[in-house]
Short mmCIF file of C-alpha atoms in Angstrom, two decimals:
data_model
loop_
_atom_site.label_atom_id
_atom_site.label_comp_id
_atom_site.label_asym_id
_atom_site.label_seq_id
_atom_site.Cartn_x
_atom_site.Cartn_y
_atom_site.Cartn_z
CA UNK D 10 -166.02 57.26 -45.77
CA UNK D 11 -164.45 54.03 -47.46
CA UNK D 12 -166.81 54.69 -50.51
CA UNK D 13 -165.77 58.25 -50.83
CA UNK D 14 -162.15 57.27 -50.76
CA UNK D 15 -162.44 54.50 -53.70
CA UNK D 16 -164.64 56.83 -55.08
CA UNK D 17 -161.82 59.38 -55.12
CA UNK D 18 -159.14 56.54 -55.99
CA UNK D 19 -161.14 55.62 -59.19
CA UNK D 20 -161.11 59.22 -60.33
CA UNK D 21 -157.28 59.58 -59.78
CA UNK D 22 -156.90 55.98 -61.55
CA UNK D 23 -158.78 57.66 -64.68
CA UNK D 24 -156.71 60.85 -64.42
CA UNK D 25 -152.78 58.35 -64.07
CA UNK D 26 -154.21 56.61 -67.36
CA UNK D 27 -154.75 59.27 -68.92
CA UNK D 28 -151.25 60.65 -67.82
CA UNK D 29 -149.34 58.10 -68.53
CA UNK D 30 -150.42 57.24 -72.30
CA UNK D 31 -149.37 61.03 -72.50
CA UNK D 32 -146.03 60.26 -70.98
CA UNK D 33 -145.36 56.79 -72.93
CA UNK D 34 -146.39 57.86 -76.17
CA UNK D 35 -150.12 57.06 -75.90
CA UNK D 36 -151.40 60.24 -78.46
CA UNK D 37 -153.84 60.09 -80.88
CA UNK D 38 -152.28 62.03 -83.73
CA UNK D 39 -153.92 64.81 -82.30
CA UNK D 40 -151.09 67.05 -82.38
CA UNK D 41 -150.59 67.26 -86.32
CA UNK D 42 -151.63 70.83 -86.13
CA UNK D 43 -149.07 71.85 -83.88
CA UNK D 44 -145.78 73.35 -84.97
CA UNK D 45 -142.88 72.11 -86.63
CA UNK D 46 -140.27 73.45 -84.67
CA UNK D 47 -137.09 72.01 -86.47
CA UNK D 48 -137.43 74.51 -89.75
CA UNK D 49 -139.35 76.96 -87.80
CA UNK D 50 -142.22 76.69 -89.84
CA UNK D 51 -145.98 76.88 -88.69
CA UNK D 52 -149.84 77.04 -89.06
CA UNK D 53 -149.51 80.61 -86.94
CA UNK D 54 -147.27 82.15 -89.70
CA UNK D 55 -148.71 83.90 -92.36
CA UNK D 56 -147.69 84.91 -95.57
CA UNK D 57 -149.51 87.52 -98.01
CA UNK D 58 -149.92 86.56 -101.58
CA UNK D 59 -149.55 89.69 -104.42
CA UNK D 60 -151.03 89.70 -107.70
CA UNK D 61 -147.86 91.56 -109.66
CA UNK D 62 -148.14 90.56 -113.15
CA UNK D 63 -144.63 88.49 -112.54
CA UNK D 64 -147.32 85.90 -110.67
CA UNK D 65 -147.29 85.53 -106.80
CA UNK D 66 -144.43 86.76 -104.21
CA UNK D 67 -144.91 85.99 -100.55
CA UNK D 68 -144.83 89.09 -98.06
CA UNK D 69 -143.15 89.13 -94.83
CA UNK D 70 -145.53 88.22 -92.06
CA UNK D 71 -147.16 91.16 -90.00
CA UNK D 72 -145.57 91.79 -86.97
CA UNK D 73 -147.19 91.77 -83.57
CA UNK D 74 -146.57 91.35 -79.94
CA UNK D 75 -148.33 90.03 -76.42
CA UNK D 76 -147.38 90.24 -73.04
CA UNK D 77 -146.82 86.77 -71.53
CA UNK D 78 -146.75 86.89 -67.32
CA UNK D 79 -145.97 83.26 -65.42
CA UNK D 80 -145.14 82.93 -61.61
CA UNK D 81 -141.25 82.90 -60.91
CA UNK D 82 -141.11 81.34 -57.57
CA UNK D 83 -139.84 77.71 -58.78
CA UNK D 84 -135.92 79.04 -60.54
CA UNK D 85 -135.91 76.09 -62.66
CA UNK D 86 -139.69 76.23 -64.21
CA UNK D 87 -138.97 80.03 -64.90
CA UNK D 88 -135.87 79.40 -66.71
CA UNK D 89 -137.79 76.20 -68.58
CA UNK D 90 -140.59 79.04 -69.99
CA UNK D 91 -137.61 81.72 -71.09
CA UNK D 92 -136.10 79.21 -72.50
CA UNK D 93 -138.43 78.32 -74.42
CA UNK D 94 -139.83 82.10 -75.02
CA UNK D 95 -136.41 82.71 -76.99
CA UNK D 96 -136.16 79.81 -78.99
CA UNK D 97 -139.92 80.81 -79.65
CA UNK D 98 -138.49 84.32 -80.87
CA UNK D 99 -136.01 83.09 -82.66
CA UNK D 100 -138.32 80.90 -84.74
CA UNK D 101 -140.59 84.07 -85.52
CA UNK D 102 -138.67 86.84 -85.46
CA UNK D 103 -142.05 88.97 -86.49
CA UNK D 104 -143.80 87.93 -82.82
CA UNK D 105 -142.59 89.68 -79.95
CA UNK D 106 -143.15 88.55 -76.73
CA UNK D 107 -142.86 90.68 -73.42
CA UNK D 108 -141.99 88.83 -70.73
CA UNK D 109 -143.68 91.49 -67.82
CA UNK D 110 -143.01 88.41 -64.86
CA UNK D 111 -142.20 89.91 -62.09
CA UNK D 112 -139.05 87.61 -59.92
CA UNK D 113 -138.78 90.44 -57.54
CA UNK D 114 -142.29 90.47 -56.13
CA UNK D 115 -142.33 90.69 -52.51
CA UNK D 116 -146.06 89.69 -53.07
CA UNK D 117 -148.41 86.43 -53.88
CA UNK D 118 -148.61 85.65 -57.48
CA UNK D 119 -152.29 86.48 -57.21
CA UNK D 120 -151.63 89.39 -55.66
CA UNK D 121 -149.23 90.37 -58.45
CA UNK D 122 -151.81 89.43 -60.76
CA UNK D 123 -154.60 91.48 -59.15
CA UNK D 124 -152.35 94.55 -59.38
CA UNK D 125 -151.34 93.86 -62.56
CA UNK D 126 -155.35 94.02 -63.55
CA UNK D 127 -156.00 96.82 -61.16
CA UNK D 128 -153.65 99.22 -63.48
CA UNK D 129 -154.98 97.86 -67.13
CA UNK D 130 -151.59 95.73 -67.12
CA UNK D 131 -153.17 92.17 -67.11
CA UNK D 132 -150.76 90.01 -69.32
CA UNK D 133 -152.54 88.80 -72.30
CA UNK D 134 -151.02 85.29 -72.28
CA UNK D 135 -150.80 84.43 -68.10
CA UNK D 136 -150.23 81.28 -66.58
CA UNK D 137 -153.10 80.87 -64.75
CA UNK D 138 -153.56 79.53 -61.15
CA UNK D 139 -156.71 81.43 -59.60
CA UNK D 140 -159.15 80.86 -62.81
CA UNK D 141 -162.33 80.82 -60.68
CA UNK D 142 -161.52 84.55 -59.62
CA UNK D 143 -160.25 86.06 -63.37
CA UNK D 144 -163.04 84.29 -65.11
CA UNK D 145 -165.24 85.98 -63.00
CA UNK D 146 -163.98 89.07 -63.27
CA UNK D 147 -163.92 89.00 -66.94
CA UNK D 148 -160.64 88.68 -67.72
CA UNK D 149 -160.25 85.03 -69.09
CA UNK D 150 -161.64 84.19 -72.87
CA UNK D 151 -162.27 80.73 -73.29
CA UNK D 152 -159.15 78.58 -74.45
CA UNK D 153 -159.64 78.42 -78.26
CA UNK D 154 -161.45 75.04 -79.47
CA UNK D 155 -158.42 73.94 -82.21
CA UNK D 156 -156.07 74.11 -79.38
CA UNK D 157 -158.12 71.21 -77.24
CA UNK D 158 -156.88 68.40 -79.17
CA UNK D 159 -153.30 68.94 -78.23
CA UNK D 160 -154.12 67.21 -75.17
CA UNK D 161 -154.88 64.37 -73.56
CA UNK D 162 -156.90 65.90 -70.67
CA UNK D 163 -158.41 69.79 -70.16
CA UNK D 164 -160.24 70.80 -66.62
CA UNK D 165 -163.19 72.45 -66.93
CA UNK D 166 -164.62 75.25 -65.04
CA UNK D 167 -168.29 75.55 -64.90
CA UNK D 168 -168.65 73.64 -68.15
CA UNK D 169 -165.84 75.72 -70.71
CA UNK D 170 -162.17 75.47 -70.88
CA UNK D 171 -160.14 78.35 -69.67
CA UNK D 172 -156.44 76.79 -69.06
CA UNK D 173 -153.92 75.28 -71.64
CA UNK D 174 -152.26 73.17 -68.51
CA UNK D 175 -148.45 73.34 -68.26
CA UNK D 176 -147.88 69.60 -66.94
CA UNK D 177 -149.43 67.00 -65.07
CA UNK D 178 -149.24 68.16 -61.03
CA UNK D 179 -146.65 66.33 -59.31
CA UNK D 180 -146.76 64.78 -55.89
CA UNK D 181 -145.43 66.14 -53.63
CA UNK D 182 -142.61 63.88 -51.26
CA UNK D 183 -139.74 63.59 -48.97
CA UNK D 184 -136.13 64.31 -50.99
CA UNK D 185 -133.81 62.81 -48.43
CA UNK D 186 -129.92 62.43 -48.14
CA UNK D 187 -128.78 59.19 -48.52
CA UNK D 188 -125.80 59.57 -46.74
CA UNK D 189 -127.94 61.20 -44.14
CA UNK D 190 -129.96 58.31 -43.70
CA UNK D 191 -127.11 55.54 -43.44
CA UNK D 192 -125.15 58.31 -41.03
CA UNK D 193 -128.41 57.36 -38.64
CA UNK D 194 -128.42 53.86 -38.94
CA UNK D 195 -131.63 54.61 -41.74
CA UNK D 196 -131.86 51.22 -43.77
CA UNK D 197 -135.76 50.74 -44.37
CA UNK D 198 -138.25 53.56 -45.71
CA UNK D 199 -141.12 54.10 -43.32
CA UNK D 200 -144.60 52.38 -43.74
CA UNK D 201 -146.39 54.12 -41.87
CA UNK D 202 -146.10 57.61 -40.50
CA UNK D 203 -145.26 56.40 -37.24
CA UNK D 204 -142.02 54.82 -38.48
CA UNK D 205 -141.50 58.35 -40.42
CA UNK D 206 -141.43 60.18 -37.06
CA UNK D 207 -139.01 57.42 -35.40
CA UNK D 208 -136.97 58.15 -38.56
CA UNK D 209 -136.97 61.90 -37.81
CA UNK D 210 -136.05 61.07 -34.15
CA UNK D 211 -133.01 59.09 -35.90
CA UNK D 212 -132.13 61.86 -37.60
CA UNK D 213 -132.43 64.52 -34.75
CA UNK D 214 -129.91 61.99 -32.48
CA UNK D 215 -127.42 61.43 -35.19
CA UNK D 216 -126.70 65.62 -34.92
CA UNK D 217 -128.47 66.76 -38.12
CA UNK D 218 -131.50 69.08 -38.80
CA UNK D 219 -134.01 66.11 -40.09
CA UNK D 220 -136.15 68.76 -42.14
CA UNK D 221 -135.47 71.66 -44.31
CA UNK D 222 -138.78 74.32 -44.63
CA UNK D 223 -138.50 77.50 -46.52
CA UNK D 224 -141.03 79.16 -44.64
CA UNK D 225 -139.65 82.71 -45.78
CA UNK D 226 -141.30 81.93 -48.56
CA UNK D 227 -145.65 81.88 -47.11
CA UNK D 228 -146.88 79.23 -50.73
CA UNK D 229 -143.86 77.11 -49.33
CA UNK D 230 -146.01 76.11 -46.09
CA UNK D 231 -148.67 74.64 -48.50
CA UNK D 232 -146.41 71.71 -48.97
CA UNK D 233 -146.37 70.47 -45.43
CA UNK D 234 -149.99 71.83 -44.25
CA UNK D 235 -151.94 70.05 -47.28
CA UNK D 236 -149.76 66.63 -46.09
CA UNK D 237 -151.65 66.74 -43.14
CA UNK D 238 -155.00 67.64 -44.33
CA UNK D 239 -155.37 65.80 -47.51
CA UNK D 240 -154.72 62.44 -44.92
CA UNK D 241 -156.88 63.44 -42.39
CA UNK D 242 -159.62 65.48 -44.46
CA UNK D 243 -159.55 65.44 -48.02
CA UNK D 244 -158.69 61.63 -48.98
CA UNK D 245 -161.80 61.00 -46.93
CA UNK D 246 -164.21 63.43 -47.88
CA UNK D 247 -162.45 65.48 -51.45
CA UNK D 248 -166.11 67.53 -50.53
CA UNK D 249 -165.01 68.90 -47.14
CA UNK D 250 -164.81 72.44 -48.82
CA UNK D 251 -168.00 72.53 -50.25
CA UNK D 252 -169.12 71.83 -46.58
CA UNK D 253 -167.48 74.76 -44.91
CA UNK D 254 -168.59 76.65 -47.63
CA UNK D 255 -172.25 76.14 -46.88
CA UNK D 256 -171.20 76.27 -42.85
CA UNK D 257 -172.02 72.60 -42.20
CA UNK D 258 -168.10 71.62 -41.43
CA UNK D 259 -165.64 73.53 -39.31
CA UNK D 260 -161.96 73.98 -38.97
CA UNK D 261 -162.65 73.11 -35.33
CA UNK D 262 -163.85 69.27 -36.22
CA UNK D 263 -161.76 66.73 -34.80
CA UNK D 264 -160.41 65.45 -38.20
CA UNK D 265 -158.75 69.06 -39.02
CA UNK D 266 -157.71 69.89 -35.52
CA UNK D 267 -155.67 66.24 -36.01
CA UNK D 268 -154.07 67.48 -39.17
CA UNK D 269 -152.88 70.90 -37.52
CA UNK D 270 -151.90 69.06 -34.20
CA UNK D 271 -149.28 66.96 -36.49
CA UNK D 272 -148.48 69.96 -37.94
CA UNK D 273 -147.06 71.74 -35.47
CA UNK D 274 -145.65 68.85 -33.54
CA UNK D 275 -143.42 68.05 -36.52
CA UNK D 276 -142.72 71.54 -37.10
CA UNK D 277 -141.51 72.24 -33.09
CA UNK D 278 -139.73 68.76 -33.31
CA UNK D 279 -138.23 68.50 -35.96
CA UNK D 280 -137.47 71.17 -38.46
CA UNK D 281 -134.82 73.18 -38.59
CA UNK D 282 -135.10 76.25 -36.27
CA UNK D 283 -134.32 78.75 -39.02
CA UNK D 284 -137.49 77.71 -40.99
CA UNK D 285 -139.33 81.48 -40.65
CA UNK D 286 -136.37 83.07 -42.60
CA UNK D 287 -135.23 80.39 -44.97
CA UNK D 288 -136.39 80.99 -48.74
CA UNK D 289 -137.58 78.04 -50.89
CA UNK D 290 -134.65 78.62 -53.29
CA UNK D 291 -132.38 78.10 -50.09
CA UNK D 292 -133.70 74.72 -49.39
CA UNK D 293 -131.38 72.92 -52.21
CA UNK D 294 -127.90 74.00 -50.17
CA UNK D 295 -128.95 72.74 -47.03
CA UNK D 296 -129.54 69.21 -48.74
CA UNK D 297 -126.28 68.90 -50.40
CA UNK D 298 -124.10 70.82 -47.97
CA UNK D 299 -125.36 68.62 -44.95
CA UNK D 300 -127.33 71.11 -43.40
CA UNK D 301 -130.42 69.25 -43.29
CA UNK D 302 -131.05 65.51 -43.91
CA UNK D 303 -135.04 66.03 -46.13
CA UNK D 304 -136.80 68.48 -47.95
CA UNK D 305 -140.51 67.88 -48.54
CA UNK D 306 -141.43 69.33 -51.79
CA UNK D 307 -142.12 68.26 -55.56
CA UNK D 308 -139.76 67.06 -58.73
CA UNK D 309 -138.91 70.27 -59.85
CA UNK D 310 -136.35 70.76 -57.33
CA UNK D 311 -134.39 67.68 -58.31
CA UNK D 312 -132.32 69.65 -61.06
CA UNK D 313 -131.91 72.41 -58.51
CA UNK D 314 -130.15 69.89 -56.26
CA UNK D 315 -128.08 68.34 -58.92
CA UNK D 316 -127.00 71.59 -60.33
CA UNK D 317 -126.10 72.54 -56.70
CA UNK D 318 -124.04 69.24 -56.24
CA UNK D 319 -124.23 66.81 -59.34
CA UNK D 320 -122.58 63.95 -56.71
CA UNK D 321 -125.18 64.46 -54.11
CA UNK D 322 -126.71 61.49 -54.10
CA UNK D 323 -130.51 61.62 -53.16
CA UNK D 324 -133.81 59.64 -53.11
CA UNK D 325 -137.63 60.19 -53.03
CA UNK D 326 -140.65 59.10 -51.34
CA UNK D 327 -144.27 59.73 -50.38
CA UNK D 328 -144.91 59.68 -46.62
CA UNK D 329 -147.57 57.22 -45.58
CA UNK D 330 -150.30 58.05 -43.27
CA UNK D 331 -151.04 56.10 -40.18
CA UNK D 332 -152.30 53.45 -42.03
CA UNK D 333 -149.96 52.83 -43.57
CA UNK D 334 -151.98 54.64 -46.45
CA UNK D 335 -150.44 57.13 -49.14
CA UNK D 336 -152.43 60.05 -50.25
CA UNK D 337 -151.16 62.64 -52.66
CA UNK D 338 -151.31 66.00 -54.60
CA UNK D 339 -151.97 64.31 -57.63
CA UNK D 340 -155.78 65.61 -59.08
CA UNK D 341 -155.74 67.79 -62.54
CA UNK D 342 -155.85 71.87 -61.51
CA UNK D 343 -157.66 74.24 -63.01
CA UNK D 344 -154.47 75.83 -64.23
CA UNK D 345 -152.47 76.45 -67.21
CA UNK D 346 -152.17 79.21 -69.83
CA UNK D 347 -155.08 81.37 -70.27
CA UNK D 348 -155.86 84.03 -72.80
CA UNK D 349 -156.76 87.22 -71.73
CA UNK D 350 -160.33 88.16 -72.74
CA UNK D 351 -158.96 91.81 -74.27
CA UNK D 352 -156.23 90.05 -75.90
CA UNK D 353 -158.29 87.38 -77.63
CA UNK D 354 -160.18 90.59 -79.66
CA UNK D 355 -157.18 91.09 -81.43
CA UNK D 356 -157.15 88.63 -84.05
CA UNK D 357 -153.36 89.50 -84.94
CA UNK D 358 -152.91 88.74 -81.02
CA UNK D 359 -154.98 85.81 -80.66
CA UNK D 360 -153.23 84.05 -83.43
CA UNK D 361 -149.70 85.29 -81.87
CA UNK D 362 -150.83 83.60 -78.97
CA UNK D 363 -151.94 80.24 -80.52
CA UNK D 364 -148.97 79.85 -82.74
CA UNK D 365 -146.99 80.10 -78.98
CA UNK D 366 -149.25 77.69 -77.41
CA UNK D 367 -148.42 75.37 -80.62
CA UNK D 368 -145.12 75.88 -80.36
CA UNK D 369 -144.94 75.69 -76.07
CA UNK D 370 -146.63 72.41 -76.51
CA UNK D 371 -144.74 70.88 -79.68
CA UNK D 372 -143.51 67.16 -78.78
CA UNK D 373 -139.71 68.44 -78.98
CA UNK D 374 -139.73 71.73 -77.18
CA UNK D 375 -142.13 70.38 -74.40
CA UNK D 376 -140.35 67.16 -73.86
CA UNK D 377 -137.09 69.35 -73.38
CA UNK D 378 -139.23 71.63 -70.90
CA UNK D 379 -140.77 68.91 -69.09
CA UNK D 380 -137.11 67.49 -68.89
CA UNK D 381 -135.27 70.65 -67.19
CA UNK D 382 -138.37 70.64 -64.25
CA UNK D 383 -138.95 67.06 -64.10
CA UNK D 384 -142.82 67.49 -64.90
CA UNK D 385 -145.21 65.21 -66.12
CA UNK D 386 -146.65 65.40 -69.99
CA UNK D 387 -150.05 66.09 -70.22
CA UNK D 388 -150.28 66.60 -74.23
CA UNK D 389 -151.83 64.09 -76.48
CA UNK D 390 -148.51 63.73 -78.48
CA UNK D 391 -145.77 61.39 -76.94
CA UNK D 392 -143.33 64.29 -74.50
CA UNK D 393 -141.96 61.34 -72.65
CA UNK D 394 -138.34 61.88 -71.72
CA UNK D 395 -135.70 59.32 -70.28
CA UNK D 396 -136.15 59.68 -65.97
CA UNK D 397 -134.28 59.19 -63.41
CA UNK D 398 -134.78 56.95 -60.29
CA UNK D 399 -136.26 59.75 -58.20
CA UNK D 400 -138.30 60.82 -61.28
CA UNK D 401 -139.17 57.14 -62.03
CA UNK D 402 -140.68 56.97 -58.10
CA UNK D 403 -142.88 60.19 -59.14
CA UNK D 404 -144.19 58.85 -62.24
CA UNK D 405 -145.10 55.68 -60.38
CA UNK D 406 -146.75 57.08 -57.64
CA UNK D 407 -148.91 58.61 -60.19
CA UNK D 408 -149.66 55.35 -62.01
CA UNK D 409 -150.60 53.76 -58.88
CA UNK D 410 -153.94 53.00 -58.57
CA UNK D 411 -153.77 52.35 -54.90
CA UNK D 412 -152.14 55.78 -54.03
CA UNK D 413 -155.15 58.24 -53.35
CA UNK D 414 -154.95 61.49 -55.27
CA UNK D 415 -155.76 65.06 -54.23
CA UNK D 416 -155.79 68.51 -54.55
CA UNK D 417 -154.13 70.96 -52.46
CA UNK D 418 -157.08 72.74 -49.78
CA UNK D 419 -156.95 76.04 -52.22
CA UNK D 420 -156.73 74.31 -55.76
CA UNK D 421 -160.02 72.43 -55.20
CA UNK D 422 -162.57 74.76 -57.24
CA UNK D 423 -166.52 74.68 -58.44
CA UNK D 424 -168.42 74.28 -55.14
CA UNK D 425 -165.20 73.37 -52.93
CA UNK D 426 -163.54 76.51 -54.22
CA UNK D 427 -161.98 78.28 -51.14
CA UNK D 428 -161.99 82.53 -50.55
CA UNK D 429 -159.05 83.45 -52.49
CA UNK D 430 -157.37 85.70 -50.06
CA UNK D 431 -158.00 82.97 -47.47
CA UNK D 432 -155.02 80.54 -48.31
CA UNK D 433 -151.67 83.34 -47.20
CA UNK D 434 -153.92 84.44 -44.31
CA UNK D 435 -154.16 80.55 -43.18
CA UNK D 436 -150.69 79.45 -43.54
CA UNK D 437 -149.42 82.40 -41.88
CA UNK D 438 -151.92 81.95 -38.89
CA UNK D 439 -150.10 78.43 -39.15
CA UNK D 440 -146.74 80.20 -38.48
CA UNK D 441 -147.74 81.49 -35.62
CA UNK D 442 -149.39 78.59 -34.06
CA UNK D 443 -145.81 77.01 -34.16
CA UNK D 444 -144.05 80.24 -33.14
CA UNK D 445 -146.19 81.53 -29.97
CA UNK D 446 -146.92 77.89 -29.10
CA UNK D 447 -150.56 78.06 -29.50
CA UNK D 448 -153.46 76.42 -28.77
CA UNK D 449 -154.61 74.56 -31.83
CA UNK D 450 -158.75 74.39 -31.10
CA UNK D 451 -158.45 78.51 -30.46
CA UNK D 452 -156.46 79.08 -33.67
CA UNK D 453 -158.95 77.18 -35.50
CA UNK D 454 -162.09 79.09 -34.10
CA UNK D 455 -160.11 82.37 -35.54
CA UNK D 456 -159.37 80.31 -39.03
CA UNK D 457 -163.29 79.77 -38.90
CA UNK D 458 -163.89 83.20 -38.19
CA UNK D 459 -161.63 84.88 -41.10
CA UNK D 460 -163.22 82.17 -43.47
CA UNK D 461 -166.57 83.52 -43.06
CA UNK D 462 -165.49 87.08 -43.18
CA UNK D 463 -163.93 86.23 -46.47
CA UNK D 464 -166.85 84.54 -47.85
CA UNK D 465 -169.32 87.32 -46.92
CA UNK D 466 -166.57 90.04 -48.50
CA UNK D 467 -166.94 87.65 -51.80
CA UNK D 468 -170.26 87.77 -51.81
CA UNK D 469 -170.47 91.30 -51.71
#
């Protein structure tokens, strides 16, 4: 197990490096092709040249459009991507983009998605989170090869490119009050999560809800469930998926039944009873109204807070594992902005498309982007912006070579790639373990069972 594990903290030491010279300016001039977006000029706009006897008189460029569809469940990133959509129009009045995002959907974003496919609506530029499943349905062309150099790292999926990646993923943390924590006598950060549950107990004594969960929200429980497992599972064995895949692991072995035992111990402790009908985009006023004393989520709700309350004064950290140990969501995805394979035909499209992706990805718009959700650069161009001390903590997590990094259970993919439709089904069997009390061994035979019913309806 330890050779897996420095195994897995060598890979996530190549990945930070990689990261960081992104973040501090480490490019290789790759990004001269990309856009200048201070006179609105480009390599995507065309001109026409005539042949009047007067000599040569440039046309205005064709006009063309594309659906672009993104998930809307994080307020700030979906502001971030119309923002930048309009100053986008603005600089090419002749490309129209329709925005067909959907922030009303009662349902999954892959759900959307599939529905979106199912009635020939599939956005031709779509940020991309379930590649594996699109590529294989036909639906993803391969990301264009003069777009690769505007970064400093691409995943691959079975060999070929598929996702222009919108940042670096973030760890994932505790955003505490501070005034919370001194309230409870709080003067030390824990070490170990032992000391993180005396904390909570602090916290629970002192008269305040110690945790925050939007749990309204089903891709919300991701955050807390993939805590548990990446430190008992996945920072040991990053192949545990590839295992239940080809049935020789089980959500019944003792290192997963651990994880969900945590799980629901810190759930019926010590978050706050409303959990089941609180949204994600409700967690922010609980923080800064006094509510709740921690939220455990990623950077991109820092701005949220501070736009809720720009004097609430907060902090940041990764929970430790009993070890004293700190595993994180920290691993590249196979994510990003992916060209529809119908769109790409189109050559007036595809080059729409590209001259977006230039521009989305130009050192000024991006760092301004990164800057309003607190993301991480992953271009080849310097995007580093000025961050602040909870940012700073992020960024050094990531740097750290000692800090393992993961992947949440569903964004492992290849041979650890999970069923699809498995992920909802699990965290909301996860809501009811907490909810009816349950038996943790007997809710894991049934998460064993609807694996391998989802497997077999994949295969079919």
């Amino acid at each position: 197990m330890a050779k897996r594990k420095n195994a897995l903290r060598l890979v996530s030491l190549l990945v930070a490096v990689a990261l960081i010279l992104a973040a501090c300016g480490g490019g290789k001039g790759a990004n001269n092709q990309s856009t200048s977006t201070n006179n609105g000029s480009s390599t995507g706009s065309s001109t026409t040249t005539g042949s009047g006897s007067g000599g040569t008189a440039e046309q205005p460029p064709k006009e063309v459009s594309f659906t672009i569809g993104f998930a809307t469940g994080d307020p700030a990133g979906k502001k971030a991507i119309e923002d930048v959509i309009d100053a986008f129009t603005a600089a090419y009045p002749h490309i129209k983009v329709v925005n067909v995002s959907d922030s009303a959907a009662s349902v999954s974003y892959l759900d959307w998605l599939k529905t979106k496919e199912a009635v020939g609506e599939f956005p031709d530029l779509v940020e991309m989170r379930d590649t594996k499943v699109f590529v294989e349905a036909g639906k993803l062309a391969e990301l264009p090869e003069d777009l690769h150099s505007l970064f400093a790292f691409l995943p691959q999926f079975e060999g070929k490119y598929y996702n222009a990646p919108l940042a670096g993923t973030a760890p994932i943390g505790i955003i505490y009050s501070k005034k919370a924590y001194a309230d409870a006598g709080i003067t030390e950060l824990p070490k170990t999560y032992e000391e993180f549950l005396e904390i909570q107990e602090k916290l629970k004594q002192s008269g305040i809800s110690p945790i925050v969960v939007g749990g309204k929200d089903i891709w919300h429980m991701g955050f807390w469930v993939n805590y548990f497992l990446i430190n008992e599972v996945y920072s040991e064995d990053p192949d545990w998926n590839s295992k239940r895949n080809r049935g020789e692991a089980s959500f019944t072995d003792e290192n997963v039944v651990q994880a969900i035992s945590d799980y629901k111990e810190l759930f019926q402790k010590y978050v706050d009873k409303g959990w089941l009908s609180t949204a994600d985009n409700q967690t922010a006023s609980f923080l800064v109204t006094g509510k709740a004393a921690q939220l455990y989520s990623g950077p991109w709700m820092f701005a949220q807070i501070q736009e809720a309350d720009p004097n609430f004064e907060f902090g940041f950290y990764a929970i430790p594992d009993r070890e004293g140990d700190v595993n994180v969501v920290g691993l590249p995805t196979l994510s990003g902005w992916s060209f529809s394979a119908e769109a790409a035909k189109d050559p007036d499209k595809l080059e729409a498309m590209k001259t977006f992706i230039r521009f989305f990805y130009d050192p000024e718009i991006y760092r301004e982007t990164l800057k309003k959700n607190n993301s991480i650069p992953i271009t080849a161009a310097d995007a580093s912006y000025e961050a602040g001390e909870q940012m700073q903590e992020v960024l050094r997590l990531i740097a750290d070579p000692s800090v393992t990094k993961s992947l949440m259970f569903n964004q492992w993919y290849g041979e650890n790639a999970i069923p699809p439709q498995f992920r909802n089904w699990f965290y909301k069997h996860l809501q009811e373990l907490v909810v009816n009390d349950g038996d943790v061994v007997t809710y894991m035979k049934k998460a064993d069972e609807q694996y391998d019913n989802d497997l077999k309806a994949n295969q079919q």
